[in-house]
PDB file of C-alpha atoms in Angstrom:
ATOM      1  CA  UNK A 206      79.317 104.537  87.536  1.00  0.00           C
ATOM      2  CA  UNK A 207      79.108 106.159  90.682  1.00  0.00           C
ATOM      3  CA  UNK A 208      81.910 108.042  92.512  1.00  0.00           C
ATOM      4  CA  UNK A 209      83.948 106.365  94.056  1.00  0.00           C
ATOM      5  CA  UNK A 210      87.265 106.955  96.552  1.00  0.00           C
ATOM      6  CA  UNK A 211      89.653 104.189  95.744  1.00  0.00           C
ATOM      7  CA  UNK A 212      93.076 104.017  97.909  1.00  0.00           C
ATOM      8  CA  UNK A 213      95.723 102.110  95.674  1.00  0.00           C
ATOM      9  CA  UNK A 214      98.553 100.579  97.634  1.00  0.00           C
ATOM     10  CA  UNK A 215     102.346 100.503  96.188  1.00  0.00           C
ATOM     11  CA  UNK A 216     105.367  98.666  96.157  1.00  0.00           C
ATOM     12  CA  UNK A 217     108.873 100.056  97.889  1.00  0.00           C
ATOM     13  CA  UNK A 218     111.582 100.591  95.872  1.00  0.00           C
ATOM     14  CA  UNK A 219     115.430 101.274  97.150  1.00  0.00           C
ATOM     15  CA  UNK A 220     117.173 103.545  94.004  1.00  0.00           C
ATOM     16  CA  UNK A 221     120.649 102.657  93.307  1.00  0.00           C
ATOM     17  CA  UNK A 222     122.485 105.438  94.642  1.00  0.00           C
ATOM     18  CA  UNK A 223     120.040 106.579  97.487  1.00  0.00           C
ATOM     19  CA  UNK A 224     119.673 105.077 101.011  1.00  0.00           C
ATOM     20  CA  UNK A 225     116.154 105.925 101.108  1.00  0.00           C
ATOM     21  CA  UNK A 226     113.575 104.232 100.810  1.00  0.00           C
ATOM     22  CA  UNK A 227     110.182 104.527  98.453  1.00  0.00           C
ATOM     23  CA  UNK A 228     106.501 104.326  97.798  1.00  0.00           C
ATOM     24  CA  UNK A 229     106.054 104.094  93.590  1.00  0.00           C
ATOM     25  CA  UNK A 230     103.732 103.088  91.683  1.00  0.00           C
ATOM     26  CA  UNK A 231     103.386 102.999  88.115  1.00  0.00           C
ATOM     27  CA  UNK A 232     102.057 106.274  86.215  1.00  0.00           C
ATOM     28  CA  UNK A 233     100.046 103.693  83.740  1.00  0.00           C
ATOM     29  CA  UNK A 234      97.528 103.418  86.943  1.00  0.00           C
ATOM     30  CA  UNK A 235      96.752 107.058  86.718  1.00  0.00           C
ATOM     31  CA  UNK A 236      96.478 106.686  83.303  1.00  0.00           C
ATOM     32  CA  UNK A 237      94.002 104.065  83.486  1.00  0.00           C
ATOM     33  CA  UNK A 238      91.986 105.173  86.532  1.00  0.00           C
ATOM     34  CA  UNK A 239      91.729 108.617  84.837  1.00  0.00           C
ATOM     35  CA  UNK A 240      90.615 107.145  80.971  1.00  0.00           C
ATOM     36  CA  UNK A 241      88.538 104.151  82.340  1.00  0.00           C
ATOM     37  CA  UNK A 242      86.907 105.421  85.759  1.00  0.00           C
ATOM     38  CA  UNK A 243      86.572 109.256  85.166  1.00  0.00           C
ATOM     39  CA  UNK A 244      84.464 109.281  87.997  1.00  0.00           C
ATOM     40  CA  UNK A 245      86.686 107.519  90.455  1.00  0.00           C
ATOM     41  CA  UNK A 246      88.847 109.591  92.700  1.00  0.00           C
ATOM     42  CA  UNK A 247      91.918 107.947  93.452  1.00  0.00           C
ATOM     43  CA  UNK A 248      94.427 108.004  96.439  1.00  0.00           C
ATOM     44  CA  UNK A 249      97.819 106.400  96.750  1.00  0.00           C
ATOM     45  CA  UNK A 250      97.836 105.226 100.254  1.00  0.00           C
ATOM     46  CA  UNK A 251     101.671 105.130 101.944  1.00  0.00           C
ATOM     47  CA  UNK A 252     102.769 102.145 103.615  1.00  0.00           C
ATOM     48  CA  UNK A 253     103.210 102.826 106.987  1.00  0.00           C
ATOM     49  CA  UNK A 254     102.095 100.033 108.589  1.00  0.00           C
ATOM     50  CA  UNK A 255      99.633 100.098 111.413  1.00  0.00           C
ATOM     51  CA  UNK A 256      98.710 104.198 110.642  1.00  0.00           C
ATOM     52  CA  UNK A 257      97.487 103.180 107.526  1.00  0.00           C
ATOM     53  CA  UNK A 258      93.893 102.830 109.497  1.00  0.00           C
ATOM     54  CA  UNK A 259      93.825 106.295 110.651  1.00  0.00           C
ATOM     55  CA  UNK A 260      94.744 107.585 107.151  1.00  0.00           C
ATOM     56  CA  UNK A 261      92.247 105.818 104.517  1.00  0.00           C
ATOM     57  CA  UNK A 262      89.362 107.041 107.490  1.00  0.00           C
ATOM     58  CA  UNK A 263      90.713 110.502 107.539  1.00  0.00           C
ATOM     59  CA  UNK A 264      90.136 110.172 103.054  1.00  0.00           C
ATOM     60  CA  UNK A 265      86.887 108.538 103.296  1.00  0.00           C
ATOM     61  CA  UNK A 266      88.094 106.011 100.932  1.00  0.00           C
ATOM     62  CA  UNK A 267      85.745 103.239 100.506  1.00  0.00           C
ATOM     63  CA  UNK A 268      87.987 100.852  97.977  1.00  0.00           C
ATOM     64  CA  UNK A 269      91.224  99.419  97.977  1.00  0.00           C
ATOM     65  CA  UNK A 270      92.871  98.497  94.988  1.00  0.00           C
ATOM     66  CA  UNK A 271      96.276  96.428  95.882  1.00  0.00           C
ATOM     67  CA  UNK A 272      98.548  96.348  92.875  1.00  0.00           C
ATOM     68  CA  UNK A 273     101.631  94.958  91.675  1.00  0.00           C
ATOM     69  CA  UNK A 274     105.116  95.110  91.880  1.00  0.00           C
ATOM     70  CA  UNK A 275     107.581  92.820  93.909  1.00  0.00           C
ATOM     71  CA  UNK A 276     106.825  89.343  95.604  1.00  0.00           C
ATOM     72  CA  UNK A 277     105.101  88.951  98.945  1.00  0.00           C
ATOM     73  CA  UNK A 278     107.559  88.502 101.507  1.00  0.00           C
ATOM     74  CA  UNK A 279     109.995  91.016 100.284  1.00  0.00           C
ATOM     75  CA  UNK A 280     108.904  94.202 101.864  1.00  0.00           C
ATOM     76  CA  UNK A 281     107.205  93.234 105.068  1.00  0.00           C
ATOM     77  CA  UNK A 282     106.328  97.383 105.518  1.00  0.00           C
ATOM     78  CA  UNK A 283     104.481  96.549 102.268  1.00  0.00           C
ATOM     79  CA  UNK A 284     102.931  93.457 103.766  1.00  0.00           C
ATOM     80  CA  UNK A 285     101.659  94.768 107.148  1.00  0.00           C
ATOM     81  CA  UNK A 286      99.690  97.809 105.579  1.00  0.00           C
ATOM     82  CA  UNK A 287      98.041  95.464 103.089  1.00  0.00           C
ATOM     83  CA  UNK A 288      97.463  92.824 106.210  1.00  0.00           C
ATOM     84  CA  UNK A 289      96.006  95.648 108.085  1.00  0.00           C
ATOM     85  CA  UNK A 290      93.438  97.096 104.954  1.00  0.00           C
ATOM     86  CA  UNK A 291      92.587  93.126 104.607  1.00  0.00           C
ATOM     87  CA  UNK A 292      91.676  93.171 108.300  1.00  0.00           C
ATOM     88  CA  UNK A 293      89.466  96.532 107.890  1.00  0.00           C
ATOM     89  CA  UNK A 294      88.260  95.194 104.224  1.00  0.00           C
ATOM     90  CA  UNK A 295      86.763  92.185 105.722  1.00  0.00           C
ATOM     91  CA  UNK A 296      85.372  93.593 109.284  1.00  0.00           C
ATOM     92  CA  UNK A 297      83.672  96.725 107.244  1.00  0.00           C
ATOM     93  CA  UNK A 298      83.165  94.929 103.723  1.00  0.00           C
ATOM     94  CA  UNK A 299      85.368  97.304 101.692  1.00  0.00           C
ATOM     95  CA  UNK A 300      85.937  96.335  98.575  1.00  0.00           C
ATOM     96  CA  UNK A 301      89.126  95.070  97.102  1.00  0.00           C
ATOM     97  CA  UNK A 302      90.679  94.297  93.666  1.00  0.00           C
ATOM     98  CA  UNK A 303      94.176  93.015  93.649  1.00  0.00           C
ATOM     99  CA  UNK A 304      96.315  92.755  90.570  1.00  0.00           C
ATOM    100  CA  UNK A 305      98.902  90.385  90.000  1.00  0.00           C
ATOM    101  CA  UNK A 306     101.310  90.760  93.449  1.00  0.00           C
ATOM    102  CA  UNK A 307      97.776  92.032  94.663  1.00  0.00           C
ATOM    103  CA  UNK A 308      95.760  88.680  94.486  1.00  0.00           C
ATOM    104  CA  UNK A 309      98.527  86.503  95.721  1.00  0.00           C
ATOM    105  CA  UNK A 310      98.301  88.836  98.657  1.00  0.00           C
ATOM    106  CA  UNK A 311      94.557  88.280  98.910  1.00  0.00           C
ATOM    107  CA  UNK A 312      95.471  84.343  98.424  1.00  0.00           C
ATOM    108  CA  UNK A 313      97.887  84.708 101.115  1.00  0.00           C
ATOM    109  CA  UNK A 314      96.027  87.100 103.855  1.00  0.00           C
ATOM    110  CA  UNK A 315      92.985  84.256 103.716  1.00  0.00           C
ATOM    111  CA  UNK A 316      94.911  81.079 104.574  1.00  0.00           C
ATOM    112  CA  UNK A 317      96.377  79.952 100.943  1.00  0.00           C
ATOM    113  CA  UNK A 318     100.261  79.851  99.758  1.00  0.00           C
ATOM    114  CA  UNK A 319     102.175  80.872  96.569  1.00  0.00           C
ATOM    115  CA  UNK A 320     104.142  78.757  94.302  1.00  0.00           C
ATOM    116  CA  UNK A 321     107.661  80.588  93.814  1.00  0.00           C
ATOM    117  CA  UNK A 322     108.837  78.677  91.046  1.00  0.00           C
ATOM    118  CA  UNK A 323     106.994  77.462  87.914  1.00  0.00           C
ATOM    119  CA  UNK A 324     109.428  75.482  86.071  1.00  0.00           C
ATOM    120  CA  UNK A 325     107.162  72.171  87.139  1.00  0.00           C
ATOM    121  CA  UNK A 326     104.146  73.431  86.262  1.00  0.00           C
ATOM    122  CA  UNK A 327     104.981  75.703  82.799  1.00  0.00           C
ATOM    123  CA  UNK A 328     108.526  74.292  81.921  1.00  0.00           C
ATOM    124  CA  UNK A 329     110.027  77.574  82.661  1.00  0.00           C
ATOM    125  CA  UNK A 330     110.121  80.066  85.332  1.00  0.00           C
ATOM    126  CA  UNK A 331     109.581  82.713  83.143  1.00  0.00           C
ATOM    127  CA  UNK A 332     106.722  81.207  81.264  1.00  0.00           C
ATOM    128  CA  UNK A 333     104.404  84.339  82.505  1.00  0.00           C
ATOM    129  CA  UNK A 334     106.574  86.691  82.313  1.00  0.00           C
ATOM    130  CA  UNK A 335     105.996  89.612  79.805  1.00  0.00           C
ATOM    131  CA  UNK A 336     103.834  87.236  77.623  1.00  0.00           C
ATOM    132  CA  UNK A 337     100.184  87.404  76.270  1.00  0.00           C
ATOM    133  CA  UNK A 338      97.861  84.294  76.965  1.00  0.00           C
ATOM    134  CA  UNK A 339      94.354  83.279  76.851  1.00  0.00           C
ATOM    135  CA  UNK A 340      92.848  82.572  80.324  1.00  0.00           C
ATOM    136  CA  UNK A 341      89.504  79.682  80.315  1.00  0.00           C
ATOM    137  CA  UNK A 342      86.579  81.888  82.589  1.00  0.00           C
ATOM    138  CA  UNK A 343      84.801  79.179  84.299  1.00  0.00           C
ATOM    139  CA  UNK A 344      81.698  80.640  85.925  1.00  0.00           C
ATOM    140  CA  UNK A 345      78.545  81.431  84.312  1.00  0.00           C
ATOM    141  CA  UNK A 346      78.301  84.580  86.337  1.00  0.00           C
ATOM    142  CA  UNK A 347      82.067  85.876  84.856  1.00  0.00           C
ATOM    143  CA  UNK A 348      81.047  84.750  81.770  1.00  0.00           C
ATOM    144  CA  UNK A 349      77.902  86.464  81.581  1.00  0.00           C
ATOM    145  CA  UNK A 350      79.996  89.686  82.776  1.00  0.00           C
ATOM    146  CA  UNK A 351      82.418  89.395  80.562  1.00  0.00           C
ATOM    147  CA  UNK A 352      80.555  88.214  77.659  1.00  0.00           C
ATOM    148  CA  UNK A 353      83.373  85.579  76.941  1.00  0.00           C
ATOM    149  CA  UNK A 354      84.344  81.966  77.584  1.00  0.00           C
ATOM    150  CA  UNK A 355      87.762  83.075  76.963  1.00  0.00           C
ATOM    151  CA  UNK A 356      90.137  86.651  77.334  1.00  0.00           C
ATOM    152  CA  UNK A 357      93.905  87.515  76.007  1.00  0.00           C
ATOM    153  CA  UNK A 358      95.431  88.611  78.728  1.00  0.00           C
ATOM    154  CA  UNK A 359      98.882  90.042  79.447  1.00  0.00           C
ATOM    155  CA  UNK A 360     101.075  88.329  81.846  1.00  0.00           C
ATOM    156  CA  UNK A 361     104.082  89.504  83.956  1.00  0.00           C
ATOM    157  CA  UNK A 362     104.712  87.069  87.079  1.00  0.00           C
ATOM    158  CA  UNK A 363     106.803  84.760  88.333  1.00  0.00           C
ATOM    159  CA  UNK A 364     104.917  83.764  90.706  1.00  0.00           C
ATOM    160  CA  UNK A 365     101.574  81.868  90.894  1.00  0.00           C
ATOM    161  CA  UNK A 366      98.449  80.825  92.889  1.00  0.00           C
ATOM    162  CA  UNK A 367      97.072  76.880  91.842  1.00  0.00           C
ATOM    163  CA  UNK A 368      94.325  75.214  92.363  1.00  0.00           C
ATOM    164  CA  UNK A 369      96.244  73.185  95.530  1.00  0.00           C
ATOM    165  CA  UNK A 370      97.527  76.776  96.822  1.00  0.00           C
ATOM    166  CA  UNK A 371      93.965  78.535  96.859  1.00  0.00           C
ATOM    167  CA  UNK A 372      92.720  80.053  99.999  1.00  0.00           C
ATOM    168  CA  UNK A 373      90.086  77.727 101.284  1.00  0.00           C
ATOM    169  CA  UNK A 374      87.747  80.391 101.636  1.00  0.00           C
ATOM    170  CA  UNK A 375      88.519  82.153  97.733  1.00  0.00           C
ATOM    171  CA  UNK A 376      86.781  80.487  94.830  1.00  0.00           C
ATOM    172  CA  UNK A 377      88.193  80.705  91.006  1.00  0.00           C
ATOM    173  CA  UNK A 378      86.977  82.052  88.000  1.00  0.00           C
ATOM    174  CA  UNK A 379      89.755  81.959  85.583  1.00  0.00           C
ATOM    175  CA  UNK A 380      92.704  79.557  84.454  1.00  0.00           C
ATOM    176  CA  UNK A 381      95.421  79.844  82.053  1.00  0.00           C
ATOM    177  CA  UNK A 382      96.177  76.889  79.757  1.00  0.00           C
ATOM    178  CA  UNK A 383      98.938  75.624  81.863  1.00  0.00           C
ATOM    179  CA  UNK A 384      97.015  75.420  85.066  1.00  0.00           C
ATOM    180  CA  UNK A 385      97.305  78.822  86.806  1.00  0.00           C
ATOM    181  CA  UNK A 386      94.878  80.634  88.161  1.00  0.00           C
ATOM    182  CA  UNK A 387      94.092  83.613  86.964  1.00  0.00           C
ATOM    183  CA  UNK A 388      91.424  85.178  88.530  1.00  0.00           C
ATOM    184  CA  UNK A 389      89.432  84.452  92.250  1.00  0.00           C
ATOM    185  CA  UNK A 390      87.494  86.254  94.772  1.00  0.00           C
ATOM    186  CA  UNK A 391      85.467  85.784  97.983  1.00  0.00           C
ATOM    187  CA  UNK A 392      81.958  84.617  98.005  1.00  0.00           C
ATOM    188  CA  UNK A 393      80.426  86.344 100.495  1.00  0.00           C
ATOM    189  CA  UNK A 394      82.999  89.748 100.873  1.00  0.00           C
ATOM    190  CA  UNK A 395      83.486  92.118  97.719  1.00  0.00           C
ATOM    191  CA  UNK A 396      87.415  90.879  97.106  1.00  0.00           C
ATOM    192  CA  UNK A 397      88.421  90.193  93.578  1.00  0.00           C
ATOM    193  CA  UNK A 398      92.037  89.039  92.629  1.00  0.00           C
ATOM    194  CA  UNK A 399      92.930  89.164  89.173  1.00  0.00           C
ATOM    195  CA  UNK A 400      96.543  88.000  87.771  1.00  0.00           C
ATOM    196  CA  UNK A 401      97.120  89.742  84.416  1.00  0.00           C
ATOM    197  CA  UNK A 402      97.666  94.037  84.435  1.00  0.00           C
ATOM    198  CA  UNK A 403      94.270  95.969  83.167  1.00  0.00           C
ATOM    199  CA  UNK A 404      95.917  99.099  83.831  1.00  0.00           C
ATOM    200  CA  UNK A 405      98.811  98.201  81.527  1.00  0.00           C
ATOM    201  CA  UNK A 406      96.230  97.943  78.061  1.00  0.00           C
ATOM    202  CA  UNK A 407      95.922 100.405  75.854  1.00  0.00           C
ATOM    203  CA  UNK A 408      93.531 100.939  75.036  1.00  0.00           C
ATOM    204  CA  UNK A 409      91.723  99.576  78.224  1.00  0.00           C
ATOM    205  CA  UNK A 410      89.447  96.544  77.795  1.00  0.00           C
ATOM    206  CA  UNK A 411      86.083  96.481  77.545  1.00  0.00           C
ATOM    207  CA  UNK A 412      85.897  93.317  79.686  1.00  0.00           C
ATOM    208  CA  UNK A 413      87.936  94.662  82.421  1.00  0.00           C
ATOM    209  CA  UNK A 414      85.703  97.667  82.697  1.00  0.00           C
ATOM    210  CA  UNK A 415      82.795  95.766  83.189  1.00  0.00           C
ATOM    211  CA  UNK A 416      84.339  93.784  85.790  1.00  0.00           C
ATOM    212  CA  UNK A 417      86.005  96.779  87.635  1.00  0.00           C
ATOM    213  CA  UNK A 418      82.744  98.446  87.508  1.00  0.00           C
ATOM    214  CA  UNK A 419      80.153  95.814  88.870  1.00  0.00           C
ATOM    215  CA  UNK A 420      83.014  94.988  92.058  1.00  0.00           C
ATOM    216  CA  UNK A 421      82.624  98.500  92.814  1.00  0.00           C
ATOM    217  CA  UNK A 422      78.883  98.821  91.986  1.00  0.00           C
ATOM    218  CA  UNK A 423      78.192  95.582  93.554  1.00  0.00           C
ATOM    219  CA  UNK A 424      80.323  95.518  96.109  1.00  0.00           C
ATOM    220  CA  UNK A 425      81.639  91.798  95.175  1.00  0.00           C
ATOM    221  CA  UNK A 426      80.265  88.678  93.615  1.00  0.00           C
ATOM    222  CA  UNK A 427      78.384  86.658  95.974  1.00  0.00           C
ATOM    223  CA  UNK A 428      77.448  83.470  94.140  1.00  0.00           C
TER     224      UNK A 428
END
């Protein structure tokens, strides 16, 4: 794999105690990034709103990975940076991987909605929530890639994107048993949402390598 300069959003956090405040993100993604892509330099990109242009073309970074960590709607600093990569990602085709709060961003950003609440669907709100699942990969091309039918997956969400929620211009490629989708991207732009954590495996999967590696190499899946 190439090199690569991959800007990695992250979620706000407000400390008990401290009326400030912050940008976080999980040490497992340097973990991951540093393990799985050693050839991948990585950025954390600060969200602060419409500057956030300026800043990932003063890094050269040509990827955007948008990760977990909070719903949409709850930090709307959060929500305008991503809005405004989305808007560059699609006018430049930049790729873009988002992970769990990532992809219902993506689902979001290109016209779909989110389903808060999956007691009707599961039987439980917290059905997805710190589990382990299998998820059904539907497309030959995914397959192929993945050199599965099927993946165990991890699972930490509450909330969910559904076949009557999906973007009308995202496609699917991957369902849990209970109706979920799991994983979708854009057939003519290099954006890939996935729902379950690769950077929270250890060690990392050999299936989520491969398809890390061809969206970056790639630059998408255009089917």
């Amino acid at each position: 794999m190439s090199s690569h300069r991959v800007g990695i959003t992250m979620r706000i956090d407000n400390p008990i105690g401290y009326d400030e405040p912050r940008d976080c993100l999980a040490q497992s993604w340097w973990d991951y990034l540093q393990a799985t892509f050693s050839k991948t330099h990585w950025l954390a990109l600060p969200n602060i709103g419409s500057n956030i242009q300026n800043y990932v073309k003063e890094w050269s970074v040509d990827s955007f990975i948008f990760t977990g960590g909070k719903d949409v709607g709850s930090s709307p600093k959060r929500d305008d940076t991503e809005t405004i990569l989305l808007e560059m990602a699609v006018n430049q085709k930049i790729p873009v991987l988002g992970v769990c709060r990532g992809m219902h961003m993506l689902n979001v950003f290109f016209g779909g909605a989110i389903i808060h609440d999956l007691t009707a669907i599961c039987g439980d709100s917290d059905a997805h929530v710190r589990k382990n699942h299998s998820v059904e990969i539907e497309k030959d091309t995914f397959r192929s890639l993945l050199k599965n039918n099927k993946l165990d997956v991890n699972s930490y969400h509450r909330n969910a994107v559904t076949k009557t929620t999906l973007a009308p211009t995202l496609k699917s490629f991957a369902f849990s048993q209970d109706g979920l989708i799991e994983g979708l991207f854009h057939p003519s732009l290099p954006i890939l949402g996935i729902q379950w954590h690769p950077e929270r495996e250890n060690p990392a999967q050999d299936a989520d390598r491969n398809l890390i590696n061809t969206w970056l190499e790639k630059k998408g899946f255009i089917l």
